[in-house]
Coordinates of C-alpha atoms and ligand atoms in Angstrom, one line a residue:
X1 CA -192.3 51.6 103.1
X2 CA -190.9 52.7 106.5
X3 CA -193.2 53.9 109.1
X4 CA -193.2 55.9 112.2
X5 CA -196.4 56.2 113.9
X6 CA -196.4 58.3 117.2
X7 CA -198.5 58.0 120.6
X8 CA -198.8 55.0 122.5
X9 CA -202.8 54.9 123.2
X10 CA -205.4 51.8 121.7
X11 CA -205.6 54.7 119.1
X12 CA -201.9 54.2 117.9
X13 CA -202.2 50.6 118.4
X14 CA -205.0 50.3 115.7
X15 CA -203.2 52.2 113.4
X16 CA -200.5 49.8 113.9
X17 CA -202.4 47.0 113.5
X18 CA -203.8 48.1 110.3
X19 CA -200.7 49.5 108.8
X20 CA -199.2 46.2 109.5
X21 CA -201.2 44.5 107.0
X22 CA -200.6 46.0 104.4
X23 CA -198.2 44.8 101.6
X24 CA -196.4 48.6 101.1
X25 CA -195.5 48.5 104.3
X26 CA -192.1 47.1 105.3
X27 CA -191.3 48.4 109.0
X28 CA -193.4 50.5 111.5
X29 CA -191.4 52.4 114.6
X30 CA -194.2 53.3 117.1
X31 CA -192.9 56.1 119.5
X32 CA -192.8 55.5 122.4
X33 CA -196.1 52.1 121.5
X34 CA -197.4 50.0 124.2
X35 CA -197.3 46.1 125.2
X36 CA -199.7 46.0 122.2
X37 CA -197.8 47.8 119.2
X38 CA -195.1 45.7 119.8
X39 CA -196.6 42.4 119.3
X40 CA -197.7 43.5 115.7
X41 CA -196.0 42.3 112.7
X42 CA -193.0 44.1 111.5
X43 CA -193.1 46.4 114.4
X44 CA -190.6 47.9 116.6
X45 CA -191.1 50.3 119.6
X46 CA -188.8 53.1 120.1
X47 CA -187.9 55.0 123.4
X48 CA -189.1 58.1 122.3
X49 CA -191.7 60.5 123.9
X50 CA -194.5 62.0 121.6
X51 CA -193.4 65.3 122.9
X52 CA -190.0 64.5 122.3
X53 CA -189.7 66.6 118.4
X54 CA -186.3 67.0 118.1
X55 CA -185.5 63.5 119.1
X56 CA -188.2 62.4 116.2
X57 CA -186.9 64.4 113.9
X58 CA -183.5 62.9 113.9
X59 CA -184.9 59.4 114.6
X60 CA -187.2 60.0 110.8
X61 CA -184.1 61.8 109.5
X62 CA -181.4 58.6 110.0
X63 CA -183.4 55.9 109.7
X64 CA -184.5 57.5 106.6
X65 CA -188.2 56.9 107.3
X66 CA -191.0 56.9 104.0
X67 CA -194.2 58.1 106.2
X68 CA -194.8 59.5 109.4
X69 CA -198.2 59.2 111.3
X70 CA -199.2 60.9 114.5
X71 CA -201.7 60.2 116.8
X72 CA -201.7 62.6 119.8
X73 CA -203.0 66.6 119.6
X74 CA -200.1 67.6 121.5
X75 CA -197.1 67.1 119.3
X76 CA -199.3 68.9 116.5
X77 CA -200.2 71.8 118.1
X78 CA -196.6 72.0 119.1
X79 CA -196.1 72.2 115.5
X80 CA -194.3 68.8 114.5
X81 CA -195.4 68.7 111.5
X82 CA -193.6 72.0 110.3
X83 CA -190.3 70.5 112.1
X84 CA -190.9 67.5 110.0
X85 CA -191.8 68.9 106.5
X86 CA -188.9 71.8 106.9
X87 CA -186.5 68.7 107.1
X88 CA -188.4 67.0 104.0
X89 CA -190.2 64.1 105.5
X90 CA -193.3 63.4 104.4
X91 CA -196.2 63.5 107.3
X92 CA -199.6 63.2 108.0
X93 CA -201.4 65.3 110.4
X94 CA -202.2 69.1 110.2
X95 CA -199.5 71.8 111.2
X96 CA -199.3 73.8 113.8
X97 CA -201.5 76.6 112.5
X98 CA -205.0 73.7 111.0
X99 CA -203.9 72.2 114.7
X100 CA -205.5 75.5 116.5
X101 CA -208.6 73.8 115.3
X102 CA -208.7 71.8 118.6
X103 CA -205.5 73.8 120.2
X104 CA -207.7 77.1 120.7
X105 CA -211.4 76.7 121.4
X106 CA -211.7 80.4 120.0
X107 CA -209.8 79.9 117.1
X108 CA -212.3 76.9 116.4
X109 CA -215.6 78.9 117.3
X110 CA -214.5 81.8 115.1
X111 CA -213.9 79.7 112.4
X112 CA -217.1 78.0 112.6
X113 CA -218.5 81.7 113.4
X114 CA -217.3 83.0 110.0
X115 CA -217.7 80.0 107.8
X116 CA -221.6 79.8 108.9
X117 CA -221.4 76.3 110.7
X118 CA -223.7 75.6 112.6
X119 CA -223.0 75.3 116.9
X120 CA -223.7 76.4 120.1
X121 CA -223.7 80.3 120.6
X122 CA -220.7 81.1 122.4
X123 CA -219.3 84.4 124.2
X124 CA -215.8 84.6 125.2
X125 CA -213.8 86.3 128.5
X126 CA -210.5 87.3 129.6
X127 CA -212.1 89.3 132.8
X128 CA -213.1 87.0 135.9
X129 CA -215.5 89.4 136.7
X130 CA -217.0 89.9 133.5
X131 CA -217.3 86.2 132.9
X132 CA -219.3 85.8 136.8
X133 CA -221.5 88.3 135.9
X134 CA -222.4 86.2 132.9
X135 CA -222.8 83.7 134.5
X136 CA -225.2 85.3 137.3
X137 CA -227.6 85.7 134.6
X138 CA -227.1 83.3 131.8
X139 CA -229.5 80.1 131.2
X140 CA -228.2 76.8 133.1
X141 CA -227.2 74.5 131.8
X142 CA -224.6 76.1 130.6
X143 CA -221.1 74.9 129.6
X144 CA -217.4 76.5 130.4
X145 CA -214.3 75.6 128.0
X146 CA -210.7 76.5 128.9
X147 CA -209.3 77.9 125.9
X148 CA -206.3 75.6 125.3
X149 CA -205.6 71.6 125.7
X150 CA -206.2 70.4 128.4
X151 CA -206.0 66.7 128.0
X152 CA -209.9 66.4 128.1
X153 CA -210.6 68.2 131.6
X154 CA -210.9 71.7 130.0
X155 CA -215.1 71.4 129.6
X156 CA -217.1 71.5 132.3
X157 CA -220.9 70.9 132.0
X158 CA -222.7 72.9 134.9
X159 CA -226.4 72.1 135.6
X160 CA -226.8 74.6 138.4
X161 CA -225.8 77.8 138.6
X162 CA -223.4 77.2 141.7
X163 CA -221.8 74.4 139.8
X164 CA -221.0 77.0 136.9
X165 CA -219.7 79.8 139.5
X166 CA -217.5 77.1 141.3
X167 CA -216.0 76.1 137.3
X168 CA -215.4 79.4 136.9
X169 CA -213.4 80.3 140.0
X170 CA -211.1 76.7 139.3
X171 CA -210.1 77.7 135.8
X172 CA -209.7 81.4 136.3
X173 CA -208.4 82.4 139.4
X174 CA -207.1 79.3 140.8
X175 CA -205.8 78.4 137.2
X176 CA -206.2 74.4 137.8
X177 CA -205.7 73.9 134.5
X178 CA -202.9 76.8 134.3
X179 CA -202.7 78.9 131.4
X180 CA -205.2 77.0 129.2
X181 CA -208.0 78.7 131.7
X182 CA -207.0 82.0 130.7
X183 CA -209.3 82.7 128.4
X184 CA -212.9 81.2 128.8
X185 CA -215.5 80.2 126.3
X186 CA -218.7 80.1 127.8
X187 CA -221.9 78.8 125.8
X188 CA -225.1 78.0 125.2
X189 CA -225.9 73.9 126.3
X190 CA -227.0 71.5 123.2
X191 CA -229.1 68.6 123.7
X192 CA -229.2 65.6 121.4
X193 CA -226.9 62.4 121.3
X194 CA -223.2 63.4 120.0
X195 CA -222.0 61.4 117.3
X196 CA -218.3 61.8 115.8
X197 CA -217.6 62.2 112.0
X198 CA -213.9 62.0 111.0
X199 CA -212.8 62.6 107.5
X200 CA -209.4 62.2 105.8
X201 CA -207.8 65.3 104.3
X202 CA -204.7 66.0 102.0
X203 CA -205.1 69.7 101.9
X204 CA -208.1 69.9 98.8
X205 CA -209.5 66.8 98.9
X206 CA -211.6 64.9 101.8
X207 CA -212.2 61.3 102.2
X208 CA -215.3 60.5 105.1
X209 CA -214.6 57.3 107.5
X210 CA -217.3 55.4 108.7
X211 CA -219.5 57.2 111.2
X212 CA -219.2 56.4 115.3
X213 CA -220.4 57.0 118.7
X214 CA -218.1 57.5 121.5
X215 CA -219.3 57.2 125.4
X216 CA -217.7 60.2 127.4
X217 CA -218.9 59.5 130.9
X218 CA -217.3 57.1 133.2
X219 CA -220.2 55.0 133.8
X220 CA -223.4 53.6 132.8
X221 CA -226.3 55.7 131.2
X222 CA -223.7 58.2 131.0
X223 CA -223.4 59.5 134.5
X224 CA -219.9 60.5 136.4
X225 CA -216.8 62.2 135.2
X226 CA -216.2 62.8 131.6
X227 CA -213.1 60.9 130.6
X228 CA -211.0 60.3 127.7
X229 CA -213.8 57.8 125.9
X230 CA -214.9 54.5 127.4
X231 CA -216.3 52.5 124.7
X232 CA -217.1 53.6 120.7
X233 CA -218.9 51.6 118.0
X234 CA -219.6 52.3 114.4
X235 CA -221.0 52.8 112.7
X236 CA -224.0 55.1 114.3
X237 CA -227.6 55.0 112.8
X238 CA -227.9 58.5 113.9
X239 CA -226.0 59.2 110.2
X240 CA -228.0 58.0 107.3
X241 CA -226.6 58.7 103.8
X242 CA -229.0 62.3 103.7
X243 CA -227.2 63.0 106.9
X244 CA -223.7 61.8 105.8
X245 CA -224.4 64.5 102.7
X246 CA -225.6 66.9 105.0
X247 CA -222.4 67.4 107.8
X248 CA -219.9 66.9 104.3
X249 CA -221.7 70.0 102.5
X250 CA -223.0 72.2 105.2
X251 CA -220.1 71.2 107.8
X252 CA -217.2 69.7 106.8
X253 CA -216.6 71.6 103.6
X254 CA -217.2 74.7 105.0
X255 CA -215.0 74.7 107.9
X256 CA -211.5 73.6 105.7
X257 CA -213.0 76.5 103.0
X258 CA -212.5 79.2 106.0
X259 CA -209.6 78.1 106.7
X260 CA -207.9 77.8 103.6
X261 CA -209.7 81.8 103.5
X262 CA -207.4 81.9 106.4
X263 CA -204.5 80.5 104.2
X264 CA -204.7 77.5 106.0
X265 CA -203.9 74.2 104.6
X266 CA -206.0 71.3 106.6
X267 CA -204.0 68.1 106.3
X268 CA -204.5 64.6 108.4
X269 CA -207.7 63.9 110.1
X270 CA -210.3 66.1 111.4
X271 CA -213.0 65.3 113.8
X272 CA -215.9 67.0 114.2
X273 CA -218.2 66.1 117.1
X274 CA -221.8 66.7 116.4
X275 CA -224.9 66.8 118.2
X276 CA -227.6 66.1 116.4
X277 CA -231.2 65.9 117.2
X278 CA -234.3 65.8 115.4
X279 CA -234.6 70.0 114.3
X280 CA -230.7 70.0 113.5
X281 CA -226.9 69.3 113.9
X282 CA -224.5 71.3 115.5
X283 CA -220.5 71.0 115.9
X284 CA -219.7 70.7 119.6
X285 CA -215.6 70.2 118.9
X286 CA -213.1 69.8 116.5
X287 CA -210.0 67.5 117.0
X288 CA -206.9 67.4 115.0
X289 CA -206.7 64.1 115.0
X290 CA -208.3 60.9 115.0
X291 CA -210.4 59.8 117.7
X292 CA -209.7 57.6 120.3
X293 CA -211.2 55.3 121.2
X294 CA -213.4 55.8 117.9
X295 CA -210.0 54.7 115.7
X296 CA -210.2 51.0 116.9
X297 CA -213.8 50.3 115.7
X298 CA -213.8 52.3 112.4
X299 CA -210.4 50.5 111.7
X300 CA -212.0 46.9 112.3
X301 CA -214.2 47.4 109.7
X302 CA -211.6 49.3 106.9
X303 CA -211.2 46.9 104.6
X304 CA -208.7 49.7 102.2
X305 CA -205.3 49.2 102.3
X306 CA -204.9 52.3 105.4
X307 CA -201.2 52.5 104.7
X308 CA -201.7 53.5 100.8
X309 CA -204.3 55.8 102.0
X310 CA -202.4 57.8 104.4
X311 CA -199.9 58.0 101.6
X312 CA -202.0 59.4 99.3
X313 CA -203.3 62.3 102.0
X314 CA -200.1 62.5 102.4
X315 CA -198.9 63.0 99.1
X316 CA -202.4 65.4 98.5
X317 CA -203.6 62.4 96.3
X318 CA -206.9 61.6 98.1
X319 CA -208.8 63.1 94.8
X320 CA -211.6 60.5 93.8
X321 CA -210.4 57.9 96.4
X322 CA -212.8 56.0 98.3
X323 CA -212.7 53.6 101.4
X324 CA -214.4 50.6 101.6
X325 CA -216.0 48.9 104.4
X326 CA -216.9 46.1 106.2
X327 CA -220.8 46.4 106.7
X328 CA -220.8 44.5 110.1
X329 CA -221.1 46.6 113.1
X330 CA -217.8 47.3 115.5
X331 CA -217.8 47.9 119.3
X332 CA -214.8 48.2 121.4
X333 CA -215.7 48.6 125.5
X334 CA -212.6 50.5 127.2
X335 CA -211.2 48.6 130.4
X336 CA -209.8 51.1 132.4
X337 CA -207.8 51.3 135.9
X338 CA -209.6 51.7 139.3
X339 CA -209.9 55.9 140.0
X340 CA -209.3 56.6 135.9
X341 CA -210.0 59.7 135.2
X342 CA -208.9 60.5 138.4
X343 CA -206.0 59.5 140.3
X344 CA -205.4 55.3 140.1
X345 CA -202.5 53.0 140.1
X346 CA -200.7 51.1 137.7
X347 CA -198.1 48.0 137.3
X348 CA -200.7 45.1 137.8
X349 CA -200.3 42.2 136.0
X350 CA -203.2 41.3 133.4
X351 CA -204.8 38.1 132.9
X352 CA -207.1 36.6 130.2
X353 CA -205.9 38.6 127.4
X354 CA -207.3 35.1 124.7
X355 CA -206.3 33.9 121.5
X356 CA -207.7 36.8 119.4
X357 CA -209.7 36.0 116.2
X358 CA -210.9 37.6 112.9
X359 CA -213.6 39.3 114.8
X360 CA -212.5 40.2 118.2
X361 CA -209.2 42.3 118.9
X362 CA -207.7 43.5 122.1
X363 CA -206.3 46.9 121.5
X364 CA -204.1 48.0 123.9
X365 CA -204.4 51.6 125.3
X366 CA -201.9 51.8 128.5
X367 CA -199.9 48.4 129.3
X368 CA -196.2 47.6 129.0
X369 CA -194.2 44.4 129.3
X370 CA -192.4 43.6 132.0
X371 CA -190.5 40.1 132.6
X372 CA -192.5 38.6 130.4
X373 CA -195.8 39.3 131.9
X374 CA -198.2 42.4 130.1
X375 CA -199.0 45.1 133.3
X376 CA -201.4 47.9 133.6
X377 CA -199.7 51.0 132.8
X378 CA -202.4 54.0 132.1
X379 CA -205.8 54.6 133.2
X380 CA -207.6 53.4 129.7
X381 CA -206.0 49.8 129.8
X382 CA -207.1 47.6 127.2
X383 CA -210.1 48.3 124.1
X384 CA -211.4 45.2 123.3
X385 CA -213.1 46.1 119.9
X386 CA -215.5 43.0 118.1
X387 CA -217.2 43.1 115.2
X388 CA -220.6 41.4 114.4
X389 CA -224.1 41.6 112.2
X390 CA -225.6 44.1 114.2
X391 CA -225.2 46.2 117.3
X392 CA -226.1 43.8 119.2
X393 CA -224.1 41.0 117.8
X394 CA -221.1 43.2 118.2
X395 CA -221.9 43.8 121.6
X396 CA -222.3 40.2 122.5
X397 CA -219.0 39.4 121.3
X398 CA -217.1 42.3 122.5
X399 CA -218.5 41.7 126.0
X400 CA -217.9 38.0 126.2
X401 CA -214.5 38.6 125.4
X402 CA -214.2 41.4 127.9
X403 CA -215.2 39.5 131.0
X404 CA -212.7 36.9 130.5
X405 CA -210.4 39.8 131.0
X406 CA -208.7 41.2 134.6
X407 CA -206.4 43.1 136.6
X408 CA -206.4 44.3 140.4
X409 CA -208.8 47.3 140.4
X410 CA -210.1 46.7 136.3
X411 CA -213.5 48.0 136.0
X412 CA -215.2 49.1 132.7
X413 CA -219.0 50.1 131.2
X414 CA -221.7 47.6 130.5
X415 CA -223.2 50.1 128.0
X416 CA -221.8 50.0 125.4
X417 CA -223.7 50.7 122.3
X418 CA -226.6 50.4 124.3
X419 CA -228.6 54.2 124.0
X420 CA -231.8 54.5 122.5
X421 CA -231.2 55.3 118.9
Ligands
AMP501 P1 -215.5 68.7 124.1 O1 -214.1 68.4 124.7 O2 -215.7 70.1 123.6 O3 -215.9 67.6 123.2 O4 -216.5 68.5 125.3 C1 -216.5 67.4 126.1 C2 -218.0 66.9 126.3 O5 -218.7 67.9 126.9 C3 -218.7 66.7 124.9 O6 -218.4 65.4 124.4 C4 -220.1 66.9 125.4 O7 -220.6 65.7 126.0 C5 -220.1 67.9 126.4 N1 -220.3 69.3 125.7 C6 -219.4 70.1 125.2 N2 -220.0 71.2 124.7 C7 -221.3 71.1 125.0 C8 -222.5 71.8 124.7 N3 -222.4 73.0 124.1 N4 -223.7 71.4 125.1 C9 -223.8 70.2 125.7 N5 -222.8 69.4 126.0 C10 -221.5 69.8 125.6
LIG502 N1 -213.1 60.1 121.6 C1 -212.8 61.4 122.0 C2 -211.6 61.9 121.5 O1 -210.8 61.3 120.8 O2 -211.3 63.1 121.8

């Protein structure tokens, strides 16, 4: 089977990775891939942007490719996925119309509003004014979301009341986020630890991956900037099997029944981010996608064959299928650039990148090759993801291997995995 997988993150290289060894699969294009994609087996990169849909679409048309994968939110929410299946290629993700379910923050409250899902209480403003008065009197914390993508910068977390009036002016009247700060969502703040739960859909029937715990915050015990993710593991003891039964039956089955009362056929992955805490859970997102850098550990310990399972969602022939797993623990730490999320350079040659082995794999998130030599060439570099007994095996491992790595200006968390549970 021919695949095209699209994104270049540590994300897309997983999938790679694992598509790779399967025996269906015959050739994987990654679009555009990184340093990493194209070391895999049977693996080509292509010069092709994710945004790029027309370009993809003839790519998938003459090379006459079997199965298309995508990895980003923004090519979905673009609507890719209708381009593709209008032409007759078979692909998995959700269109452009399931893809408001992390496109549109209201779209994805209402939803949960109407299906009776549990999350935060939420009000929603078009009116500057209306929204500061709000905020003069609401609770603090409180939290502000931009209303469209904003490549992870759209929330904003404000623990004093100033902080909250100072979001509000940036995303509505001085639009740094443009247009996806139109419309506001303001609500209530949750507290608990946040936990990720990603199931596999084919339109009726949903497959759950392993649980996993992301690490927002740039640095340790979860202080600075949010970012992209800087280190995941899975799974998370925070979902036992009663909990596991408890998100599928009272939030993941809920949510793809309002859509499809929406007419809305949910195909692809769909992550729901959860805070849970002692009295309840709550959903505080939903992504179209799978997570990143949550892919590379859950992937470490698939031991399916991923390929014939995206088929089968695919093909909406998930019914009765189950995934099995590796019961060790897996822990990938992030290595990111100096300045990531913010403003950092790139093009610096990396060092120490080992022999890999059946337990440790260096996923990479933003590098390309240049004469020879792999270079830095995003802000989230390299996920080095190890697997082990426990949590704390895992995180022996994955660290180990992580210092023998460098680049000018590398710098990563030494937390990883290690919150109270
Ligand atoms: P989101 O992009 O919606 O996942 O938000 C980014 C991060 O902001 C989340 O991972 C949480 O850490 C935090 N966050 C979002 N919504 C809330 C909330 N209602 N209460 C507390 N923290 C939140
Ligand atoms: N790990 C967070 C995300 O994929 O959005």
């Amino acid at each position: 089977m021919k695949v095209l997988v699209i994104g270049s993150g540590g994300r897309e290289h997983a999938i790679t990775w694992k598509l790779s060894q399967s025996e269906l699969c015959t050739k994987i294009y990654v679009a555009p891939g990184n340093a990493g994609t194209e070391e895999e087996p049977k693996t080509e990169n292509i010069d092709f942007r994710a945004e790029d849909l027309e370009g993809l679409l003839s790519f998938a048309k003459n090379q006459e490719i079997d199965l298309t994968i995508v990895g980003p939110e923004a090519p979905l929410v673009s609507g890719l996925i209708d381009l593709f299946e209008e032409n007759d290629l078979l692909c998995l993700g959700p269109n452009k119309l399931a893809a408001q379910m992390e496109g549109s923050k209201i779209f994805m409250k209402d939803v949960l509003k109407k299906g009776n899902i549990p999350t935060a209480d939420y009000e929603v403003f078009s009116d500057p004014l209306l929204a500061k008065k709000f905020l003069e009197n609401c609770e603090i914390p409180i939290v502000l979301k931009a209303d469209g993508l904003a490549g992870g910068k759209g929330v904003i977390v404000a623990f004093s009341r100033e902080e909250a009036l100072e979001a509000l002016n940036s995303l509505m009247v001085d639009k740094k986020l443009g247009s996806a700060g139109d419309i506001l969502v303001i609500e209530e703040f949750l507290e608990g630890e946040e936990a990720s739960f990603i199931v596999l859909c084919d339109g009726e029937s949903i497959v759950p991956l392993a649980s996993s715990q992301d690490h927002k915050q740039r640095d340790d015990g979860d202080e600075g900037p949010n970012t992209g993710g800087m280190g995941a593991f899975s799974p998370t003891p925070l979902i036992d099997e009663e909990y596991n039964k408890k998100i599928l039956d009272e939030i993941i089955q809920p949510t793809l029944d309002e859509l499809k009362r929406r007419k809305i056929v949910y195909k692809g992955f769909l992550y729901a981010g959860l805070m849970i805490n002692k009295e309840d859970i709550k959903v505080l997102e939903y992504n179209c996608r799978f997570g990143d850098p949550e892919t590379q550990p859950i992937l470490m310990r698939m031991k399916s064959d991923f390929l014939d399972l995206c088929f089968k969602a695919a093909r909406k022939e998930l019914h009765n299928q189950s995934i099995e797993w590796d019961d060790r623990f897996a822990l990938g730490v992030v290595m990111a650039s100096k300045g990531y999320p913010e403003k950092y350079e790139t093009g610096f040659p990396i060092s120490g990148i080992f022999e890999e082995s059946s337990y440790v794999k260096v996923f990479h998130c933003g590098t390309k090759k240049e004469l020879n030599e792999i270079r830095s060439d995003g802000g989230r570099v390299l996920c080095v993801t190890g697997l082990g007994d426990n949590l704390n095996d895992a995180f022996n491992i994955t660290y180990k291997a992580t210092s023998k790595i460098n680049w000018e200006g590398a710098f990563y968390r030494r937390d990883i995995g290690k919150r109270k549970q």
